Amino acid sequence: MPELPEVETTARGLRPRIIGLRVVRVGGVDWTRMLPNSTEAELQAVLPGLTVKLVDRRGKYLLIEFEQDQWLVIHRKMSGNVLLRPGNALPEAHTHLEIELDDGALLRFVDPRKFGRVYLFRSSVELNEFLGERLGPDSLIDLDATVLAAKLRKRKGRVKSLLLDQAFLAGIGNLYADEALWEARVHPLRTADSLTRVEIRRLAAAIKTVLVRGIERNGTSFSATYRDIDDRPGENQAFLNAYGRESEPCPRCGRPISRILIGSRSAHFCPRCQKR
Ligand SMILES: [Zn+2]
């Protein structure tokens, strides 16, 4: 599942290549539930003729702003990818939206498992209302030890579960949560209110570290689903310390990495470095 680093990689890839381009055509919608707050007809009425002004990210949402304060917002969920293909590119299986730009390029939303969603917002007020209801502080932009300490205070939940809660902290999913907790040497089952000030400081730094590393390596393509805008996998999967490494040696101490279930989600950790 794409998390913050994968969405950030997509935003950074798109920014220099689509800002300033004008929408020529919108089409290819074959899955109406992908558009929770609009229709293909509405996209076709609104977007053609408008120029891309900005590409950004909030949590795991990719934001594309067009002229006249119109916004397309993409959440890729399990398997969604945003590809920028040349005008003569062959059709891609599982394409659910295609936007042709005036240099001929095709912006495609491709999603085999169909959990991904594309929203249309008719103003930044509408957009911010939507994001504000769903997202806590952004784990790359807004997070530091003070913010994290304030968020964790008086919370009794397990730290791993809180990290996955987008309204608590936006952008982190299962993979980067496991990596951050390993990096910070915090056991995933610890409760939020049991973390010491030193551990909170370490965790805030670790979150930033694993996200920045993920971005520098163009994201993580675990189980080969995530692709960048040119359909290339990321490189970070070769550098994971805990996630997906059950029974393999901890890179810090050599003890085998453990895997447990917390609710329905798996958690990978080192039982020696991350004490209960
Ligand atoms: Zn260890």
XYZ file of N, CA and C and ligand atoms in Angstrom:
829
model
N 0.836 -1.205 0.000
C 0.000 0.000 0.000
C 0.867 1.249 0.000
N 0.644 2.142 -0.951
C 1.450 3.378 -0.960
C 1.227 4.187 0.318
N 2.310 4.623 0.911
C 2.245 5.483 2.104
C 2.861 6.838 1.734
N 3.101 7.654 2.744
C 3.574 9.016 2.479
C 4.757 9.084 1.498
N 5.820 8.292 1.672
C 6.967 8.429 0.758
C 6.626 8.116 -0.698
N 5.711 7.168 -0.905
C 5.343 6.823 -2.277
C 4.510 7.948 -2.902
N 3.611 8.540 -2.106
C 2.795 9.637 -2.631
C 3.670 10.870 -2.872
N 4.602 11.113 -1.951
C 5.528 12.243 -2.103
C 6.386 12.061 -3.369
N 6.846 10.824 -3.606
C 7.641 10.538 -4.803
C 6.841 10.837 -6.064
N 5.570 10.465 -6.045
C 4.695 10.746 -7.186
C 4.527 12.252 -7.380
N 4.290 12.969 -6.271
C 4.106 14.429 -6.368
C 5.373 15.083 -6.920
N 6.525 14.668 -6.417
C 7.792 15.259 -6.899
C 8.047 14.921 -8.361
N 7.613 13.733 -8.780
C 7.782 13.343 -10.182
C 6.877 14.158 -11.103
N 5.645 14.368 -10.661
C 4.671 15.057 -11.518
C 4.946 16.550 -11.632
N 5.378 17.154 -10.514
C 5.465 18.615 -10.414
C 6.168 19.242 -11.632
N 7.408 18.856 -11.947
C 8.081 19.532 -13.066
C 7.513 19.148 -14.429
N 6.690 18.118 -14.471
C 6.266 17.615 -15.775
C 4.825 17.928 -16.140
N 3.999 18.363 -15.180
C 2.608 18.686 -15.575
C 2.162 20.095 -15.200
N 2.906 20.772 -14.287
C 2.496 22.136 -13.945
C 2.629 23.011 -15.192
N 1.596 23.791 -15.466
C 1.603 24.663 -16.640
C 0.944 24.022 -17.862
N 0.686 22.720 -17.793
C 0.015 22.063 -18.924
C -1.507 22.186 -18.765
N -2.186 22.167 -19.894
C -3.632 22.346 -19.930
C -4.317 21.004 -20.199
N -5.437 20.792 -19.566
C -6.202 19.559 -19.791
C -6.918 19.646 -21.138
N -6.732 18.609 -21.946
C -7.396 18.564 -23.249
C -8.641 17.679 -23.183
N -8.509 16.563 -22.469
C -9.588 15.554 -22.490
C -9.547 14.756 -21.200
N -10.714 14.370 -20.727
C -10.827 13.497 -19.557
C -11.716 12.330 -19.949
N -11.310 11.115 -19.595
C -12.165 9.971 -19.948
C -11.689 8.686 -19.315
N -12.256 7.607 -19.785
C -11.804 6.275 -19.367
C -12.363 5.789 -18.048
N -13.338 6.513 -17.492
C -13.881 6.070 -16.201
C -14.736 4.815 -16.428
N -14.309 3.707 -15.833
C -15.030 2.444 -16.022
C -15.494 1.884 -14.683
N -15.397 2.706 -13.648
C -15.632 2.219 -12.289
C -16.145 3.402 -11.491
N -17.458 3.548 -11.455
C -18.035 4.796 -10.936
C -17.753 4.998 -9.445
N -17.597 3.895 -8.694
C -17.363 4.059 -7.263
C -16.014 4.678 -6.946
N -15.135 4.718 -7.962
C -13.841 5.372 -7.790
C -14.010 6.890 -7.611
N -15.155 7.431 -8.062
C -15.407 8.880 -7.971
C -16.485 9.120 -6.911
N -16.103 9.191 -5.633
C -17.115 9.258 -4.568
C -17.908 10.565 -4.564
N -17.338 11.657 -5.083
C -18.070 12.923 -4.986
C -18.230 13.621 -6.341
N -18.067 12.851 -7.426
C -18.289 13.452 -8.745
C -18.632 12.345 -9.735
N -18.731 12.708 -10.995
C -18.989 11.734 -12.068
C -18.021 12.031 -13.206
N -17.913 11.110 -14.144
C -17.073 11.368 -15.311
C -17.580 12.607 -16.051
N -18.913 12.739 -16.150
C -19.493 13.888 -16.852
C -19.096 15.202 -16.170
N -19.064 15.195 -14.839
C -18.679 16.422 -14.135
C -17.201 16.734 -14.380
N -16.343 15.699 -14.324
C -14.921 15.932 -14.613
C -14.751 16.497 -16.019
N -15.565 15.965 -16.969
C -15.461 16.423 -18.360
C -15.992 17.837 -18.524
N -16.911 18.242 -17.651
C -17.455 19.602 -17.724
C -16.509 20.612 -17.078
N -15.742 20.141 -16.056
C -14.940 21.077 -15.262
C -13.502 21.218 -15.772
N -12.838 20.097 -16.039
C -11.377 20.131 -16.196
C -10.838 20.564 -17.572
N -11.421 20.146 -18.672
C -10.814 20.524 -19.959
C -10.693 22.046 -20.106
N -9.523 22.475 -20.589
C -9.253 23.905 -20.734
C -8.514 24.493 -19.557
N -8.502 23.790 -18.419
C -7.834 24.331 -17.233
C -6.368 23.885 -17.177
N -5.522 24.765 -16.661
C -4.088 24.500 -16.541
C -3.766 23.984 -15.142
N -2.817 23.051 -15.061
C -2.365 22.547 -13.762
C -1.522 23.625 -13.084
N -1.922 23.985 -11.876
C -1.205 25.052 -11.164
C -0.234 24.517 -10.131
N -0.577 23.380 -9.503
C 0.203 22.927 -8.359
C -0.002 21.431 -8.171
N 1.054 20.761 -7.699
C 0.941 19.351 -7.311
C 1.470 19.252 -5.892
N 0.679 18.650 -5.005
C 1.090 18.607 -3.599
C 0.615 17.299 -2.971
N 0.864 17.172 -1.687
C 0.511 15.960 -0.953
C 0.098 16.337 0.452
N -0.919 15.674 0.974
C -1.251 15.784 2.401
C -1.519 14.379 2.900
N -0.766 13.900 3.887
C -0.885 12.511 4.295
C -0.631 11.630 3.085
N -1.558 10.723 2.811
C -1.413 9.846 1.648
C -2.225 10.330 0.449
N -2.766 11.545 0.527
C -3.535 12.100 -0.583
C -2.632 12.893 -1.520
N -2.764 12.636 -2.808
C -2.086 13.436 -3.830
C -3.042 14.531 -4.272
N -2.563 15.779 -4.288
C -3.427 16.913 -4.640
C -2.948 17.524 -5.955
N -3.864 17.718 -6.884
C -3.537 18.433 -8.123
C -4.482 19.617 -8.226
N -3.897 20.815 -8.215
C -4.727 22.014 -8.334
C -4.737 22.508 -9.771
N -5.936 22.814 -10.248
C -6.085 23.405 -11.571
C -6.503 24.868 -11.407
N -6.433 25.605 -12.500
C -6.926 26.989 -12.483
C -8.341 27.033 -11.910
N -8.748 28.197 -11.481
C -10.092 28.449 -10.947
C -10.365 27.670 -9.663
N -9.257 27.332 -8.938
C -9.420 26.706 -7.622
C -10.138 25.357 -7.697
N -9.879 24.607 -8.765
C -10.451 23.264 -8.913
C -9.374 22.242 -8.523
N -9.757 21.205 -7.794
C -8.780 20.263 -7.249
C -9.164 18.827 -7.551
N -8.189 18.058 -7.995
C -8.342 16.614 -8.115
C -7.488 15.990 -7.023
N -8.085 15.114 -6.242
C -7.390 14.535 -5.092
C -7.446 13.012 -5.202
N -6.292 12.385 -5.161
C -6.213 10.940 -5.399
C -5.717 10.226 -4.149
N -6.473 9.219 -3.724
C -6.012 8.335 -2.646
C -5.860 6.945 -3.238
N -4.641 6.405 -3.184
C -4.359 5.174 -3.928
C -4.714 3.901 -3.172
N -4.956 3.999 -1.877
C -5.323 2.817 -1.070
C -4.357 1.665 -1.307
N -4.872 0.463 -1.649
C -4.031 -0.736 -1.699
C -3.070 -0.762 -2.885
N -3.588 -0.516 -4.068
C -2.798 -0.841 -5.262
C -2.841 0.235 -6.338
N -3.348 1.418 -6.017
C -3.477 2.448 -7.042
C -2.132 3.066 -7.412
N -1.966 3.357 -8.694
C -0.784 4.078 -9.155
C -1.192 5.204 -10.079
N -0.394 6.264 -10.064
C -0.602 7.390 -10.958
C 0.551 7.379 -11.944
N 0.238 7.198 -13.215
C 1.280 7.090 -14.237
C 1.166 8.254 -15.209
N 2.320 8.731 -15.671
C 2.348 9.756 -16.712
C 2.970 9.108 -17.943
N 2.135 8.877 -18.951
C 2.578 8.128 -20.125
C 2.634 9.037 -21.339
N 3.520 8.713 -22.293
C 3.543 9.483 -23.539
C 2.250 9.277 -24.319
N 1.941 10.230 -25.189
C 0.669 10.220 -25.925
C 0.430 8.972 -26.747
N 1.523 8.321 -27.184
C 1.344 7.125 -28.016
C 1.373 5.833 -27.197
N 1.299 5.947 -25.863
C 1.377 4.756 -24.999
C 0.169 3.860 -25.227
N 0.411 2.560 -25.158
C -0.682 1.602 -25.282
C -1.584 1.719 -24.047
N -2.836 1.324 -24.192
C -3.714 1.327 -23.016
C -3.131 0.429 -21.924
N -3.388 0.787 -20.669
C -2.887 0.021 -19.531
C -4.057 -0.739 -18.922
N -3.850 -2.000 -18.575
C -4.924 -2.723 -17.876
C -5.234 -1.998 -16.576
N -6.469 -2.039 -16.145
C -6.922 -1.477 -14.864
C -6.831 0.055 -14.805
N -6.828 0.710 -15.976
C -6.890 2.176 -15.976
C -8.341 2.592 -15.725
N -8.538 3.462 -14.733
C -9.903 3.883 -14.404
C -10.131 5.367 -14.670
N -9.061 6.068 -15.067
C -9.218 7.482 -15.411
C -8.017 7.875 -16.265
N -8.272 8.645 -17.307
C -7.173 9.123 -18.152
C -7.398 10.595 -18.455
N -6.358 11.387 -18.210
C -6.441 12.820 -18.492
C -5.365 13.153 -19.518
N -5.801 13.646 -20.678
C -4.837 14.023 -21.705
C -4.459 15.488 -21.525
N -3.154 15.744 -21.536
C -2.651 17.109 -21.357
C -2.205 17.667 -22.710
N -2.020 18.992 -22.779
C -1.824 19.601 -24.099
C -0.434 19.392 -24.692
N 0.449 18.694 -23.981
C 1.698 18.273 -24.627
C 1.572 16.827 -25.120
N 0.361 16.271 -25.018
C 0.112 14.914 -25.487
C 0.206 13.859 -24.399
N 0.817 14.202 -23.256
C 0.995 13.210 -22.191
C -0.349 12.774 -21.607
N -0.360 11.543 -21.118
C -1.573 10.965 -20.540
C -1.342 10.691 -19.062
N -2.141 11.317 -18.235
C -2.082 11.062 -16.790
C -3.135 9.996 -16.498
N -2.647 8.853 -15.994
C -3.567 7.726 -15.803
C -3.630 7.308 -14.347
N -4.833 6.996 -13.901
C -4.986 6.363 -12.599
C -5.260 4.884 -12.854
N -4.324 4.049 -12.377
C -4.355 2.612 -12.649
C -4.478 1.898 -11.308
N -5.450 1.005 -11.181
C -5.679 0.405 -9.867
C -6.323 -0.982 -9.993
N -5.501 -2.039 -9.966
C -6.054 -3.391 -10.128
C -7.092 -3.750 -9.063
N -6.873 -3.348 -7.826
C -7.779 -3.807 -6.766
C -8.950 -2.869 -6.514
N -8.931 -1.726 -7.159
C -10.091 -0.814 -7.176
C -10.493 -0.238 -5.821
N -9.569 -0.161 -4.872
C -9.895 0.503 -3.610
C -9.591 2.004 -3.682
N -8.796 2.407 -4.647
C -8.376 3.803 -4.776
C -9.552 4.707 -5.116
N -9.405 5.980 -4.753
C -10.492 6.937 -4.964
C -9.941 8.245 -5.543
N -10.757 8.880 -6.408
C -10.399 10.172 -6.986
C -11.520 11.158 -6.661
N -11.169 12.229 -5.994
C -12.162 13.227 -5.576
C -11.996 14.493 -6.406
N -13.105 15.186 -6.626
C -13.063 16.515 -7.250
C -13.554 17.525 -6.221
N -12.760 18.552 -5.959
C -13.200 19.621 -5.065
C -13.256 20.920 -5.843
N -14.342 21.679 -5.646
C -14.603 22.860 -6.449
C -14.042 24.126 -5.825
N -13.340 23.965 -4.680
C -12.647 25.108 -4.072
C -11.696 24.585 -3.000
N -10.716 25.391 -2.631
C -9.781 24.967 -1.580
C -10.486 24.900 -0.230
N -11.570 25.652 -0.073
C -12.342 25.578 1.178
C -12.944 24.183 1.325
N -13.565 23.714 0.236
C -14.134 22.368 0.217
C -13.054 21.320 0.488
N -11.910 21.491 -0.169
C -10.801 20.540 -0.015
C -10.307 20.503 1.430
N -10.081 21.679 2.003
C -9.525 21.720 3.362
C -10.501 21.184 4.399
N -11.790 21.363 4.135
C -12.806 20.799 5.012
C -12.699 19.269 5.006
N -12.590 18.718 3.814
C -12.476 17.264 3.631
C -11.224 16.722 4.327
N -10.085 17.366 4.070
C -8.832 16.870 4.657
C -8.817 17.081 6.169
N -9.353 18.221 6.600
C -9.360 18.546 8.016
C -10.134 17.536 8.855
N -11.176 16.965 8.256
C -11.970 15.969 8.983
C -11.258 14.635 9.081
N -10.279 14.415 8.224
C -9.661 13.086 8.142
C -8.222 13.002 8.613
N -7.499 14.107 8.550
C -6.054 14.026 8.758
C -5.563 14.805 9.966
N -4.719 14.161 10.763
C -3.985 14.850 11.808
C -2.774 15.538 11.200
N -1.830 15.957 12.037
C -0.616 16.594 11.520
C 0.096 15.691 10.506
N 0.684 16.287 9.494
C 1.408 15.514 8.481
C 2.724 15.013 9.068
N 2.983 13.715 8.925
C 4.156 13.152 9.612
C 5.483 13.591 9.002
N 5.468 14.163 7.818
C 6.719 14.683 7.266
C 6.872 16.181 7.544
N 5.781 16.936 7.387
C 5.878 18.399 7.444
C 5.688 18.942 8.869
N 4.702 18.399 9.583
C 4.295 19.022 10.848
C 4.897 18.380 12.094
N 5.528 17.217 11.940
C 5.863 16.435 13.124
C 7.213 16.801 13.737
N 7.223 16.995 15.049
C 8.473 17.016 15.817
C 8.151 16.430 17.195
N 9.140 16.405 18.080
C 8.947 15.741 19.377
C 7.845 16.419 20.194
N 7.731 17.744 20.107
C 6.704 18.467 20.868
C 5.307 18.089 20.380
N 5.134 18.079 19.056
C 3.831 17.716 18.479
C 3.482 16.279 18.859
N 4.453 15.376 18.733
C 4.177 13.964 19.027
C 3.846 13.775 20.508
N 4.590 14.443 21.386
C 4.331 14.326 22.827
C 2.917 14.799 23.153
N 2.505 15.913 22.532
C 1.156 16.441 22.783
C 0.092 15.468 22.286
N 0.350 14.837 21.134
C -0.618 13.886 20.574
C -0.727 12.627 21.439
N 0.423 12.173 21.982
C 0.437 10.907 22.729
C -0.101 11.060 24.144
N -0.005 12.279 24.675
C -0.393 12.503 26.060
C -1.841 12.061 26.309
N -2.026 11.351 27.373
C -3.361 10.884 27.798
C -3.974 9.862 26.846
N -3.222 9.385 25.870
C -3.760 8.343 25.010
C -3.359 6.986 25.572
N -4.312 6.066 25.638
C -4.017 4.759 26.206
C -3.801 3.709 25.124
N -4.050 4.085 23.886
C -3.940 3.124 22.785
C -2.524 2.633 22.579
N -2.395 1.540 21.861
C -1.081 1.023 21.505
C -0.425 1.960 20.505
N 0.856 2.170 20.681
C 1.534 3.161 19.860
C 1.466 2.789 18.380
N 1.587 1.498 18.069
C 1.531 1.091 16.656
C 0.172 1.437 16.040
N -0.906 1.146 16.782
C -2.241 1.436 16.249
C -2.452 2.930 16.058
N -1.930 3.733 16.984
C -2.075 5.190 16.847
C -1.326 5.696 15.619
N -0.147 5.145 15.370
C 0.631 5.593 14.204
C -0.122 5.322 12.894
N -0.965 4.276 12.902
C -1.706 3.931 11.679
C -2.971 4.761 11.515
N -3.372 5.462 12.570
C -4.603 6.248 12.557
C -4.322 7.598 11.893
N -4.890 7.816 10.698
C -4.570 9.016 9.912
C -5.047 10.301 10.582
N -6.084 10.189 11.418
C -6.563 11.370 12.134
C -5.631 11.711 13.301
N -4.825 10.734 13.720
C -3.839 10.971 14.765
C -2.588 11.598 14.147
N -2.103 10.940 13.097
C -0.897 11.402 12.401
C -1.047 10.962 10.945
N -0.894 11.873 10.009
C -1.211 11.540 8.618
C 0.013 11.079 7.840
N -0.148 9.990 7.108
C 0.874 9.585 6.140
C 1.506 8.235 6.374
N 1.449 7.732 7.622
C 2.147 6.491 7.938
C 1.209 5.296 7.789
N 1.686 4.236 7.192
C 0.963 2.969 7.113
C 1.771 1.887 7.805
N 1.397 0.645 7.552
C 1.981 -0.469 8.294
C 3.494 -0.590 8.123
N 3.957 -0.381 6.909
C 5.382 -0.591 6.636
C 6.257 0.445 7.353
N 5.947 1.717 7.153
C 6.791 2.754 7.775
C 6.582 2.823 9.286
N 5.420 2.386 9.777
C 5.218 2.324 11.234
C 6.171 1.297 11.842
N 6.240 0.112 11.236
C 7.168 -0.911 11.751
C 8.616 -0.432 11.671
N 8.963 0.214 10.580
C 10.340 0.692 10.413
C 10.671 1.783 11.439
N 9.725 2.681 11.683
C 9.969 3.768 12.634
C 10.097 3.225 14.060
N 9.242 2.277 14.430
C 9.306 1.726 15.787
C 10.601 0.934 15.982
N 11.037 0.227 14.954
C 12.324 -0.489 15.041
C 13.459 0.523 15.229
N 13.427 1.564 14.402
C 14.474 2.604 14.441
C 14.535 3.258 15.832
N 13.347 3.487 16.426
C 13.269 4.167 17.724
C 13.423 3.191 18.901
N 13.471 1.903 18.610
C 13.575 0.847 19.631
C 12.373 0.888 20.600
N 11.182 1.027 20.019
C 9.940 1.040 20.805
C 9.093 -0.164 20.381
N 8.657 -0.958 21.361
C 7.829 -2.135 21.080
C 6.455 -1.697 20.574
N 5.934 -2.345 19.510
C 4.657 -1.896 18.928
C 3.466 -1.997 19.876
N 3.547 -2.841 20.894
C 2.410 -2.992 21.820
C 2.471 -2.026 23.004
N 3.510 -1.225 23.096
C 3.552 -0.235 24.181
C 2.347 0.701 24.077
N 1.818 1.119 25.231
C 0.719 2.085 25.165
C 1.315 3.493 25.077
N 0.550 4.383 24.450
C 1.050 5.731 24.190
C 1.493 6.420 25.476
N 0.690 6.276 26.526
C 1.009 7.016 27.758
C 2.173 6.392 28.550
N 2.719 5.270 28.076
C 3.860 4.663 28.773
C 5.200 5.124 28.202
N 5.181 5.853 27.098
C 6.441 6.269 26.469
C 7.109 7.394 27.257
N 8.403 7.236 27.480
C 9.146 8.288 28.174
C 9.423 9.440 27.206
N 9.848 10.554 27.776
C 10.149 11.717 26.952
C 11.258 11.391 25.939
N 12.244 10.628 26.407
C 13.361 10.247 25.524
C 12.857 9.356 24.381
N 11.968 8.429 24.712
C 11.430 7.543 23.669
C 10.588 8.323 22.654
N 9.840 9.295 23.145
C 9.023 10.109 22.234
C 9.915 10.900 21.281
N 10.991 11.446 21.852
C 11.922 12.212 21.019
C 12.537 11.289 19.956
N 12.903 10.073 20.399
C 13.509 9.115 19.476
C 12.514 8.699 18.390
N 11.255 8.523 18.795
C 10.240 8.086 17.831
C 9.949 9.182 16.798
N 9.850 10.425 17.260
C 9.601 11.538 16.322
C 10.731 11.614 15.294
N 11.966 11.487 15.768
C 13.111 11.536 14.853
C 13.102 10.331 13.916
N 12.736 9.160 14.467
C 12.744 7.929 13.663
C 11.707 7.991 12.548
N 10.527 8.554 12.851
C 9.480 8.673 11.833
C 10.001 9.497 10.664
N 10.582 10.626 11.001
C 11.121 11.488 9.946
C 12.214 10.767 9.153
N 13.100 10.104 9.883
C 14.213 9.404 9.226
C 13.713 8.360 8.229
N 12.770 7.510 8.655
C 12.351 6.439 7.736
C 11.568 7.002 6.550
N 10.811 8.085 6.770
C 10.066 8.678 5.658
C 11.023 9.322 4.654
N 12.006 10.060 5.166
C 12.959 10.730 4.274
C 13.767 9.695 3.478
N 14.197 8.639 4.162
C 14.919 7.571 3.448
C 14.054 6.958 2.359
N 12.778 6.736 2.691
C 11.857 6.158 1.699
C 11.747 7.059 0.471
N 11.657 8.363 0.706
C 11.538 9.313 -0.409
C 12.833 9.334 -1.223
N 13.969 9.342 -0.532
C 15.260 9.372 -1.242
C 15.445 8.149 -2.136
N 14.795 7.052 -1.749
C 14.920 5.818 -2.541
C 13.700 5.596 -3.435
N 12.979 6.671 -3.717
C 11.823 6.607 -4.626
C 10.728 5.657 -4.171
N 10.598 5.504 -2.847
C 9.503 4.704 -2.310
C 9.865 3.234 -2.155
N 8.911 2.494 -1.575
C 9.093 1.075 -1.313
C 8.098 0.293 -2.149
N 8.580 -0.647 -2.934
C 7.679 -1.475 -3.740
C 7.570 -2.861 -3.132
N 7.002 -2.937 -1.945
C 6.803 -4.231 -1.317
C 5.651 -4.930 -2.035
N 5.783 -6.209 -2.278
C 4.827 -7.008 -3.044
C 4.560 -6.359 -4.411
N 5.529 -5.579 -4.858
C 5.596 -5.127 -6.258
C 4.391 -4.341 -6.748
N 3.640 -3.697 -5.879
C 2.485 -2.963 -6.373
C 2.801 -1.504 -6.684
N 3.622 -0.871 -5.850
C 3.856 0.558 -6.049
C 4.782 0.829 -7.239
N 4.391 1.764 -8.070
C 5.211 2.219 -9.189
C 5.281 3.748 -9.158
N 6.392 4.302 -9.630
C 6.454 5.764 -9.755
C 5.729 6.178 -11.039
N 5.747 7.483 -11.375
C 4.918 7.934 -12.500
C 5.408 7.379 -13.837
N 6.657 6.903 -13.876
C 7.173 6.287 -15.096
C 7.125 4.766 -15.023
N 6.304 4.253 -14.116
C 6.066 2.812 -13.988
C 7.296 2.042 -13.500
N 8.164 2.708 -12.753
C 9.337 2.023 -12.183
C 9.094 1.737 -10.706
N 9.598 0.590 -10.207
C 9.459 0.316 -8.774
C 10.374 1.221 -7.956
N 10.088 1.346 -6.657
C 10.988 2.053 -5.767
C 12.199 1.193 -5.439
N 13.086 1.730 -4.582
C 14.297 0.981 -4.238
C 14.392 0.686 -2.744
N 13.459 1.223 -1.964
C 13.614 1.138 -0.509
C 13.383 -0.269 0.057
N 12.717 -1.134 -0.716
C 12.422 -2.486 -0.204
C 13.694 -3.265 0.123
N 14.812 -2.916 -0.497
C 16.074 -3.627 -0.240
C 16.697 -3.186 1.083
N 16.151 -2.142 1.707
C 16.805 -1.560 2.891
C 15.947 -1.660 4.153
N 14.878 -2.464 4.123
C 13.997 -2.536 5.295
C 14.685 -3.267 6.441
N 14.449 -2.794 7.653
C 15.071 -3.397 8.835
C 14.151 -4.375 9.555
N 12.838 -4.107 9.536
C 11.900 -4.941 10.285
C 10.755 -5.451 9.412
N 10.119 -4.547 8.680
C 8.902 -4.916 7.947
C 9.167 -6.059 6.953
N 8.326 -7.094 7.023
C 8.426 -8.200 6.082
C 9.645 -9.085 6.284
N 10.336 -8.936 7.437
C 11.586 -9.675 7.640
C 11.468 -10.702 8.769
N 10.279 -11.240 8.981
C 10.080 -12.220 10.040
C 11.123 -13.335 9.962
N 11.732 -13.657 11.123
C 12.744 -14.715 11.274
C 14.120 -14.336 10.724
N 14.220 -13.240 10.008
C 15.543 -12.802 9.539
C 16.226 -12.025 10.652
N 17.566 -11.982 10.659
C 18.257 -11.329 11.768
C 18.015 -9.824 11.824
N 17.834 -9.320 13.039
C 17.754 -7.876 13.246
C 19.089 -7.268 12.823
N 19.071 -6.239 11.971
C 20.326 -5.641 11.508
C 21.136 -5.003 12.639
N 20.503 -4.755 13.799
C 21.210 -4.106 14.898
C 21.812 -5.134 15.842
N 21.084 -6.221 16.164
C 21.568 -7.142 17.194
C 21.629 -8.601 16.740
N 21.085 -8.928 15.595
C 21.185 -10.286 15.074
C 20.077 -11.228 15.499
N 19.284 -10.839 16.488
C 18.177 -11.679 16.927
C 17.092 -11.714 15.836
N 16.418 -12.871 15.637
C 15.391 -12.932 14.577
C 14.247 -11.943 14.823
N 13.808 -11.301 13.766
C 12.667 -10.377 13.830
C 11.388 -11.186 14.078
N 10.536 -10.691 14.975
C 9.267 -11.342 15.285
C 8.133 -10.682 14.519
N 7.075 -11.465 14.321
C 5.868 -10.912 13.705
C 4.683 -11.289 14.578
N 3.883 -10.295 14.924
C 2.665 -10.552 15.693
C 1.508 -9.851 14.998
N 0.296 -10.189 15.421
C -0.875 -9.494 14.894
C -1.390 -8.527 15.948
N -1.683 -7.291 15.530
C -2.344 -6.329 16.408
C -3.645 -5.995 15.694
N -4.755 -6.486 16.237
C -6.002 -6.434 15.477
C -5.803 -7.328 14.265
N -6.058 -6.778 13.077
C -5.885 -7.593 11.875
C -4.575 -7.269 11.169
N -3.800 -6.337 11.732
C -2.566 -5.916 11.052
C -1.353 -6.596 11.663
N -0.378 -6.893 10.817
C 0.845 -7.504 11.322
C 1.789 -6.417 11.838
N 2.627 -6.810 12.798
C 3.669 -5.900 13.283
C 4.970 -6.689 13.337
N 6.024 -6.094 12.798
C 7.340 -6.728 12.801
C 8.249 -5.936 13.729
N 8.985 -6.658 14.593
C 9.852 -5.944 15.536
C 10.938 -6.882 16.026
N 11.955 -6.299 16.667
C 13.020 -7.098 17.260
C 12.742 -7.236 18.759
N 12.558 -8.465 19.233
C 12.222 -8.656 20.652
C 13.353 -8.246 21.595
N 14.582 -8.126 21.092
C 15.677 -7.694 21.975
C 15.804 -6.161 21.979
N 15.779 -5.541 20.807
C 15.951 -4.077 20.737
C 14.693 -3.325 21.163
N 13.534 -3.943 20.969
C 12.267 -3.264 21.266
C 11.576 -3.982 22.403
N 11.946 -3.614 23.615
C 11.448 -4.323 24.814
C 10.027 -3.897 25.154
N 9.268 -4.861 25.629
C 7.886 -4.602 26.032
C 7.883 -3.698 27.256
Zn 17.591 -6.141 17.504
